[in-house]
Coordinates of C-alpha atoms and ligand atoms in Angstrom, one line a residue:
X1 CA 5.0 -8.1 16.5
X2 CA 8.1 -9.5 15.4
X3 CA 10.4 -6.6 15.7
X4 CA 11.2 -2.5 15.2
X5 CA 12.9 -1.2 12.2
X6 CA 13.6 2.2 12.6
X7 CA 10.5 2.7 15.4
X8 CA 8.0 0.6 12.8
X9 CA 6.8 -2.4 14.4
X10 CA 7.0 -5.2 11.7
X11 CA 4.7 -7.9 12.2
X12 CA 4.3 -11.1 9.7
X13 CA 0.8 -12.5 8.2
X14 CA -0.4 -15.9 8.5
X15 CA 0.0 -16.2 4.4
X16 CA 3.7 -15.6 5.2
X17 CA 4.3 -17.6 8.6
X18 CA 2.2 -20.7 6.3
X19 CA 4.4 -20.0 3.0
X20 CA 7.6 -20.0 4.5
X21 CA 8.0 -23.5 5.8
X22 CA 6.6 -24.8 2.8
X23 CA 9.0 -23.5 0.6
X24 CA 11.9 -24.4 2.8
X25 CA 10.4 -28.0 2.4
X26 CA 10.2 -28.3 -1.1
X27 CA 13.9 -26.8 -1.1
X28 CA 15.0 -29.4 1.3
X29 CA 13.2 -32.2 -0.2
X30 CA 13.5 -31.6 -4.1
X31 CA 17.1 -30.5 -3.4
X32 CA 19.0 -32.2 -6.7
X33 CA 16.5 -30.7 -9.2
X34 CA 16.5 -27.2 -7.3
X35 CA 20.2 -26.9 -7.3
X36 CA 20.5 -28.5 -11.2
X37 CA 18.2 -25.5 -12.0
X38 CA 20.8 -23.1 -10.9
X39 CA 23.2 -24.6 -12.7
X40 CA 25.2 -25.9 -9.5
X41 CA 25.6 -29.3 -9.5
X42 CA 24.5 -31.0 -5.9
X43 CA 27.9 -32.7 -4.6
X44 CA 29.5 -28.9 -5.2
X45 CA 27.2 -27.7 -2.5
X46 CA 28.5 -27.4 0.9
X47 CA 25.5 -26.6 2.7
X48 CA 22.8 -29.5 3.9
X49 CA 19.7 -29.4 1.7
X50 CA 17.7 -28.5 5.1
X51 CA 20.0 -25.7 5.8
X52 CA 19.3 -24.2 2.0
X53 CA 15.5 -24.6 2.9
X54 CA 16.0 -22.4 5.5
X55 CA 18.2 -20.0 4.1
X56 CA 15.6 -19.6 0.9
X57 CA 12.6 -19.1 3.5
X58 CA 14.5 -16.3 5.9
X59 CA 15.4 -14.7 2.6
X60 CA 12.4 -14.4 0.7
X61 CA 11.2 -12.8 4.1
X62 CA 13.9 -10.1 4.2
X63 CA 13.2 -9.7 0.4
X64 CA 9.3 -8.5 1.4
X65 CA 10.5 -6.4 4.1
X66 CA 13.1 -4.9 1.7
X67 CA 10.0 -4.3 -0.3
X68 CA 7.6 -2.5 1.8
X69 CA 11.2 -0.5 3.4
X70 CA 10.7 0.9 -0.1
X71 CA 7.2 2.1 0.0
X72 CA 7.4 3.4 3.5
X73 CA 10.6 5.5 2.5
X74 CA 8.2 7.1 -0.1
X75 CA 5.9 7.5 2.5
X76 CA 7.9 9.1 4.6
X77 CA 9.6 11.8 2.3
X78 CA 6.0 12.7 2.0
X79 CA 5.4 13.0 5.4
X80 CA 3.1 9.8 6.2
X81 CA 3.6 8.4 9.6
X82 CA 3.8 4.5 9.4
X83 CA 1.8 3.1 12.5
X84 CA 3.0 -0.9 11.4
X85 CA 4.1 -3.0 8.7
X86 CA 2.6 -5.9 8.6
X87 CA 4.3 -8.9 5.7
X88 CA 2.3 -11.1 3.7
X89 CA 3.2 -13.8 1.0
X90 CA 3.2 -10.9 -1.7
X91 CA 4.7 -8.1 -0.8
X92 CA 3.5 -6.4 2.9
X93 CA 0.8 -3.5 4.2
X94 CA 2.4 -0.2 5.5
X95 CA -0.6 1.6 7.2
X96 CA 0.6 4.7 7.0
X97 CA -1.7 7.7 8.0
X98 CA -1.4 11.7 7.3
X99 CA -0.7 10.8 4.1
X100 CA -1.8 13.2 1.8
X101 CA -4.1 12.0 -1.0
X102 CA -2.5 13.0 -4.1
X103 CA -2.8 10.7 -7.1
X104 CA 1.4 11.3 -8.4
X105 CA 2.1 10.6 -4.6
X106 CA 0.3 7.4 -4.5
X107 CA 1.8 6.2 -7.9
X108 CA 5.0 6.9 -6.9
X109 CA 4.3 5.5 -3.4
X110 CA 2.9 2.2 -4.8
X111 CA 6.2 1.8 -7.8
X112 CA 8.7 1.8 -5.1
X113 CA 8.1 -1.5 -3.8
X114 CA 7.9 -3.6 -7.5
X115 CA 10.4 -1.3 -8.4
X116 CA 13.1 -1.5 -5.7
X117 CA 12.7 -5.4 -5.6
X118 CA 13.1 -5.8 -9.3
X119 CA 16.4 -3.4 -8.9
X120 CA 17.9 -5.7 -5.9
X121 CA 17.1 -8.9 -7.9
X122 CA 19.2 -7.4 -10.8
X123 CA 21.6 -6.4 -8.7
X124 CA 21.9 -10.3 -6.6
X125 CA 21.8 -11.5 -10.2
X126 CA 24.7 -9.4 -11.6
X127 CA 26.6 -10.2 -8.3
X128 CA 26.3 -14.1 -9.2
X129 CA 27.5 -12.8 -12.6
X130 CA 31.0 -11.6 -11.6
X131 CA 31.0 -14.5 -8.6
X132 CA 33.3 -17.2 -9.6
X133 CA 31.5 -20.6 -10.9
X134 CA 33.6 -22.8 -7.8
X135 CA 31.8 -21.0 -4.9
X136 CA 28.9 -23.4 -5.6
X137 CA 27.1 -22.1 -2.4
X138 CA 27.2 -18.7 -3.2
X139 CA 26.6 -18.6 -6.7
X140 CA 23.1 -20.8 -5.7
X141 CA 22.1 -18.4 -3.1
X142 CA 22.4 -15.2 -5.5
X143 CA 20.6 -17.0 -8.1
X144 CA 17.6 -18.2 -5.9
X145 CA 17.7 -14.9 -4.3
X146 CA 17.4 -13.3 -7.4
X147 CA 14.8 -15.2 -9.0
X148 CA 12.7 -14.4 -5.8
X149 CA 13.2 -10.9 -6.0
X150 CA 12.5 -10.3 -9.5
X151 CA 9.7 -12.9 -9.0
X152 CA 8.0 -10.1 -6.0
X153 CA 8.7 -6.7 -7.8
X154 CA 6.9 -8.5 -11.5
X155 CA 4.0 -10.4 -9.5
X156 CA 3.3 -6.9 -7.3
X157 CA 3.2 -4.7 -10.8
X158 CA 0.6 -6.9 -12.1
X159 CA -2.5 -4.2 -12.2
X160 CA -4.7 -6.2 -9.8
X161 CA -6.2 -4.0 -6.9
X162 CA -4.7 -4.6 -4.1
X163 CA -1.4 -5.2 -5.8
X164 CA 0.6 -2.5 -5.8
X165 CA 0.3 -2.4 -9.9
X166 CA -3.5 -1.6 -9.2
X167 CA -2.4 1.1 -7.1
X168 CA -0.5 2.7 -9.9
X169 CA -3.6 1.9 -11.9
X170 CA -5.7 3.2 -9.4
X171 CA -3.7 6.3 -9.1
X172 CA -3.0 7.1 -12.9
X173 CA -6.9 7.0 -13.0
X174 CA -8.1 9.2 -10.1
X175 CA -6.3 12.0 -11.8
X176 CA -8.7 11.9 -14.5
X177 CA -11.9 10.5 -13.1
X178 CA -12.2 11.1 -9.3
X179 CA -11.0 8.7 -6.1
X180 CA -14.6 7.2 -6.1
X181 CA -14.6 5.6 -9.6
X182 CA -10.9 5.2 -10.3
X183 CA -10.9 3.1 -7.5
X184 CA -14.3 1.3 -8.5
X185 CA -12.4 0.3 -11.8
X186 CA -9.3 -0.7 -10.2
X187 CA -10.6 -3.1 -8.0
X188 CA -13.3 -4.4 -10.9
X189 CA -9.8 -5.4 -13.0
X190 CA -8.5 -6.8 -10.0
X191 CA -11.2 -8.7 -8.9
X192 CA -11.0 -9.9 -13.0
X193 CA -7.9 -10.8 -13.1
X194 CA -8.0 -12.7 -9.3
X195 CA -10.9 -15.0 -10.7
X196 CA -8.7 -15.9 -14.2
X197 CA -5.8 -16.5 -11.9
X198 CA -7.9 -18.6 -9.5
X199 CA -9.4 -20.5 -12.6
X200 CA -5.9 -21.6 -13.7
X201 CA -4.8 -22.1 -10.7
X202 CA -7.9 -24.8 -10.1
X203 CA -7.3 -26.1 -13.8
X204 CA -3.8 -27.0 -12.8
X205 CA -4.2 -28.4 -9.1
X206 CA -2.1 -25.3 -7.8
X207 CA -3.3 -24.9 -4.2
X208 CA -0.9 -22.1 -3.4
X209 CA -1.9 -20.1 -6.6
X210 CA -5.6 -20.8 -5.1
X211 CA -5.0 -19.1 -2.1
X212 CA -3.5 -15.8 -3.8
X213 CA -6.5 -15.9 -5.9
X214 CA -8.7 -15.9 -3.0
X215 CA -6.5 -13.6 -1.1
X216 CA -6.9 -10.9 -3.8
X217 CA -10.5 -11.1 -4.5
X218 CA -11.0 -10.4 -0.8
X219 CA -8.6 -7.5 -1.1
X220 CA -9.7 -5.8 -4.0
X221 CA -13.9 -6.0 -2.6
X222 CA -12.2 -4.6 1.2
X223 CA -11.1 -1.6 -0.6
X224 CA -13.6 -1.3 -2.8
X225 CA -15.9 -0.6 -0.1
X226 CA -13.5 1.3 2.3
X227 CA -13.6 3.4 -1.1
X228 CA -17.4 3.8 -0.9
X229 CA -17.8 4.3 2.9
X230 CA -15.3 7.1 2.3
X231 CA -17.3 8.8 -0.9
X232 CA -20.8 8.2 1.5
X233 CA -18.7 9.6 4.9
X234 CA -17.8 12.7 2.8
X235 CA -21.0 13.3 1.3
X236 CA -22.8 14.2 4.8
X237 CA -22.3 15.7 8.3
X238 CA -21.1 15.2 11.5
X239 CA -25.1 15.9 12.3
X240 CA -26.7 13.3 9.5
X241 CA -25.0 10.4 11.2
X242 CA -24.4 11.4 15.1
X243 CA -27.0 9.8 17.8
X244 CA -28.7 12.7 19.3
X245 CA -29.2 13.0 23.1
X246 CA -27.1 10.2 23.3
X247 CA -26.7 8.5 27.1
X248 CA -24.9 10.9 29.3
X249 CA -23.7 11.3 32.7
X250 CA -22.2 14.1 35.0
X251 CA -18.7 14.8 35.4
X252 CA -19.9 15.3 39.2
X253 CA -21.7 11.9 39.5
X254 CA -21.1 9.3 41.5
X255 CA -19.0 6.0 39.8
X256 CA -22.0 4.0 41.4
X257 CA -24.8 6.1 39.3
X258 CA -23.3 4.5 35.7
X259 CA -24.3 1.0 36.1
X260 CA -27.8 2.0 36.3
X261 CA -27.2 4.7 33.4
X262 CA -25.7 1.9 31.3
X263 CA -28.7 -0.4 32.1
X264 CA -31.2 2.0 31.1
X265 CA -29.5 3.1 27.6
X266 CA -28.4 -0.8 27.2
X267 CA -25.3 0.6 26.3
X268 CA -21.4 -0.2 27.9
X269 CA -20.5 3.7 27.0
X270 CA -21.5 6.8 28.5
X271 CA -20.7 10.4 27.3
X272 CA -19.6 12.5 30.0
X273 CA -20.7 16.4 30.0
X274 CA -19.2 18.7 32.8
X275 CA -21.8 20.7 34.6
X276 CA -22.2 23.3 32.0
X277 CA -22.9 20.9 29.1
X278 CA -19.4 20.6 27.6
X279 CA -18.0 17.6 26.6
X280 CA -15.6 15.8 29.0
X281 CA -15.0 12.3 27.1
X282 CA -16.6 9.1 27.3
X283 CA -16.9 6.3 30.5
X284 CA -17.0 2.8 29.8
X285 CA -18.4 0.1 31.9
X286 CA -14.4 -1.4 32.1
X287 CA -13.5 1.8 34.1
X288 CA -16.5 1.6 36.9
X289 CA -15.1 -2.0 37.4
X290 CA -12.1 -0.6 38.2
X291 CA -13.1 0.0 41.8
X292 CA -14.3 -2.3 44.2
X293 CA -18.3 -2.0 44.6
X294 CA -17.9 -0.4 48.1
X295 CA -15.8 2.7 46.8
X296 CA -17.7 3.4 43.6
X297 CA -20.1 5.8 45.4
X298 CA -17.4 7.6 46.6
X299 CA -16.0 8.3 43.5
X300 CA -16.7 11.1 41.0
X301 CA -16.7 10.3 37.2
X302 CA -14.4 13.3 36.2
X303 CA -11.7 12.2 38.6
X304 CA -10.8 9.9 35.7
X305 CA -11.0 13.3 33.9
X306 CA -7.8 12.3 30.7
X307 CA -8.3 8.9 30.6
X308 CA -12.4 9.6 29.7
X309 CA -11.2 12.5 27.4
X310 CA -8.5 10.9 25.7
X311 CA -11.2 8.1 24.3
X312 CA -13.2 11.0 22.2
X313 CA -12.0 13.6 19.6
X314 CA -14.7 16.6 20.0
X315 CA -15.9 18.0 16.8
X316 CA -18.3 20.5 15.3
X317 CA -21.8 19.0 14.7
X318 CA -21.4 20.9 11.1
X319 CA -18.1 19.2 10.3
X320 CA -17.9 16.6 7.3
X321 CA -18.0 12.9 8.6
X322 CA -15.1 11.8 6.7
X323 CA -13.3 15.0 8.0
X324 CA -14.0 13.8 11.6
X325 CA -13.3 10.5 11.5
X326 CA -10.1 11.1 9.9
X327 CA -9.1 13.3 13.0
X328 CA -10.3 10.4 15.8
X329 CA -8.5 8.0 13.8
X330 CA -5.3 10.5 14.2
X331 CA -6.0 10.5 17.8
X332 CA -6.7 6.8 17.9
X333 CA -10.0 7.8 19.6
X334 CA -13.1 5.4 19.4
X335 CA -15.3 8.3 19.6
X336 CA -17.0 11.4 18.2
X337 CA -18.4 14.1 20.0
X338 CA -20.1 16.6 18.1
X339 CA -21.1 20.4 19.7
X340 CA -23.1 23.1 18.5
X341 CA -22.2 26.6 19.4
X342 CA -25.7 27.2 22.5
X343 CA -27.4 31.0 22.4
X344 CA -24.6 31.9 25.3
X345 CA -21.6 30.7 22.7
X346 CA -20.3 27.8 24.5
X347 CA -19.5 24.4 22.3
X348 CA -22.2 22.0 23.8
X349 CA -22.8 18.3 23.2
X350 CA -25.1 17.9 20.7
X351 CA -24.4 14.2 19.3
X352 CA -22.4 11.1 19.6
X353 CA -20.6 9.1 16.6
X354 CA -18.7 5.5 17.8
X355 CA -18.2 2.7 15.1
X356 CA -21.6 1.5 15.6
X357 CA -23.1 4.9 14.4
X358 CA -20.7 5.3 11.5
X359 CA -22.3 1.6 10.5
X360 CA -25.6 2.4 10.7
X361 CA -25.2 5.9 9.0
X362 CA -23.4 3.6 6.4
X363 CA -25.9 0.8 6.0
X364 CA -29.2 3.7 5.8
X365 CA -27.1 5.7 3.1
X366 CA -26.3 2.4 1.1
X367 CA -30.2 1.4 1.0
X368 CA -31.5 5.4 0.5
X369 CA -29.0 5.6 -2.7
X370 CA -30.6 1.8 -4.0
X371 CA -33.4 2.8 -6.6
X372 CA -36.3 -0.1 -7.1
X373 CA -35.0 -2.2 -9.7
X374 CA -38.8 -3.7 -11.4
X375 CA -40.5 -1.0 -13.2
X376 CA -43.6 -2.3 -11.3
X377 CA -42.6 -1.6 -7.5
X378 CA -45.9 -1.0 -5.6
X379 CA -43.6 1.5 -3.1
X380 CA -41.0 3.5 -3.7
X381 CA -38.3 3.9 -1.7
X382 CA -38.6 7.9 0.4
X383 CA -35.7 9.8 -0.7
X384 CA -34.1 12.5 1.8
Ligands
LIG401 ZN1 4.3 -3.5 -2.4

């Protein structure tokens, strides 16, 4: 983390920590020709060429925070929380969570960045307008600055999922055709357009151009299949992809009993149940080496009682998957644990959902929904 602005932790990407002193080389080192292109000429310039270098790198980073300030003030208004920000070479991430998913809101969400840089850089560049031709320094800065900012907001409204122009793509099209597919298409035309760019950019020997080839294509398949988990996740139950009578223990066990537990069920995680079968939270194998070997049998599990419960949201068995993960990931809790109503009306564990689960359900769903592609296939695949 680099730094808070206004409670958001900001943190830069390796694609921006790599960019930035390569730029301010090439400023310092083709100094003449990058001033001439200005219009200053270089004995004006008060400023060392290795000072400009820097100067050009720090600003192209507050020009990409500036950016994604933008989206996260749409965010905001909206009433997303921003957990981080994190900058990259074009532009930033803003996870932002509770935000709600309506297509207008995501458009407008996604045009604030492009459209806030392309606003400053017309601003720097009327500035340099008005600023008088003698205050060389000045007048370079604006332009470059500029450039650089008009450069961001045109390069981000290019429709290329994950670009923020393939978000407005994205958007425009989920109104008419549905999350699933709108986002399917998005990411196909960004995913086309990432190959063309990474063709030229090959063609012409352009290694950074490579890299934001590459860079997209890897974006655009991520959210494709974030996309799909989601449309799978919210297809089924809590109940199609818990574990049943998953590996429990006691609230009134001994600390000493887990290791054994844990060996058995060749699992590092434990769900705790109190006496009556409801769900405490879950122990990991971390919290029994928290005490010395000699103590652990005289401590009881539930004496870590919020620490085990704060680790596990607990939801109904009959809940939608999506619908549940979406509240752990609120709570920033690894687990699920799902209940079912007994025949005396208490919510008793019935299942257990952690990221391995959710990847298994995923993986099972993926191969049910593939039909055999030969005509001639000797089995076919059992359909649930
Ligand atoms: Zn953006």
């Amino acid at each position: 983390m680099l730094f808070r602005v206004r409670s958001v932790p900001v943190r830069a990407h390796w694609t921006l920590l790599l960019v930035l002193p390569y730029l301010a080389a090439i400023f310092a080192v083709r100094f003449p020709v990058v001033a001439k292109m200005s219009g200053a000429r270089p004995e004006d310039l008060v400023l060392p060429p290795l000072a400009w270098g820097l100067l050009v790198a720090v600003g192209l980073f507050a020009s990409v925070l500036f950016h994604e300030l933008a989206h996260v003030a749409v965010a905001r208004r909206a009433g997303g929380r921003v957990r981080e920000i994190v900058l990259m070479l074009l532009g930033g991430v803003s996870l932002i969570e509770h935000m709600p998913r309506r297509p207008r809101l995501e458009a407008m969400m996604a045009a604030a960045g492009p459209l806030s840089s392309l606003v400053l850089g017309a601003v720097l560049l009327l500035v340099r307008g008005i600023t008088p031709a003698g205050v060389a320094d000045l007048n370079m800065g604006l332009f470059y600055l500029g450039q650089l900012n008009l450069a961001l907001g045109l390069f981000n409204l290019v429709p290329a999922f994950p670009l923020d122009g393939g978000r407005v793509l994205r958007a425009l099209l989920a109104g008419a055709l549905g999350a699933a597919r709108a986002t399917r298409i998005a990411a196909g035309v960004g995913t086309a357009l990432a190959v063309a760019l990474g063709l030229f950019a090959v063609l012409n020997g352009d290694l950074l151009l490579l890299l934001i080839a590459l860079f997209l294509v890897t974006g655009a398949q991520a959210e494709a299949k974030a996309e799909r988990a989601r449309e799978l996740l919210s297809q089924v139950r809590v109940s199609d992809v818990m574990m049943t009578h998953p590996p429990t223990i006691r609230a009134s066990a001994p600390m000493d009993s887990a290791l054994g537990l844990m060996r058995t069920a060749a699992r590092l995680d434990l769900v705790v149940v109190r006496d009556d079968d409801t769900p405490l939270g879950v122990l990991l194998a971390a919290d029994v080496a928290d005490f010395p070997p000699e103590t652990r049998r005289l401590v009881l599990v539930g004496e870590l009682g919020d620490r085990l419960a704060a680790r596990a949201v607990v939801v109904s068995a009959q809940a939608s998957a999506q619908d549940a993960l979406d509240e752990a990931s609120r709570a920033s809790a690894p687990y699920l644990l799902a209940v079912d109503r007994d025949p005396q009306g208490r919510s008793v564990l019935v299942g257990f959902l952690g990221r391995g689960e959710v990847e298994n359900a995923l993986a099972l769903r993926t191969l049910e929904m593939r039909r055999p592609t030969s005509w001639g296939a000797p089995i076919s695949p059992r359909r649930a």
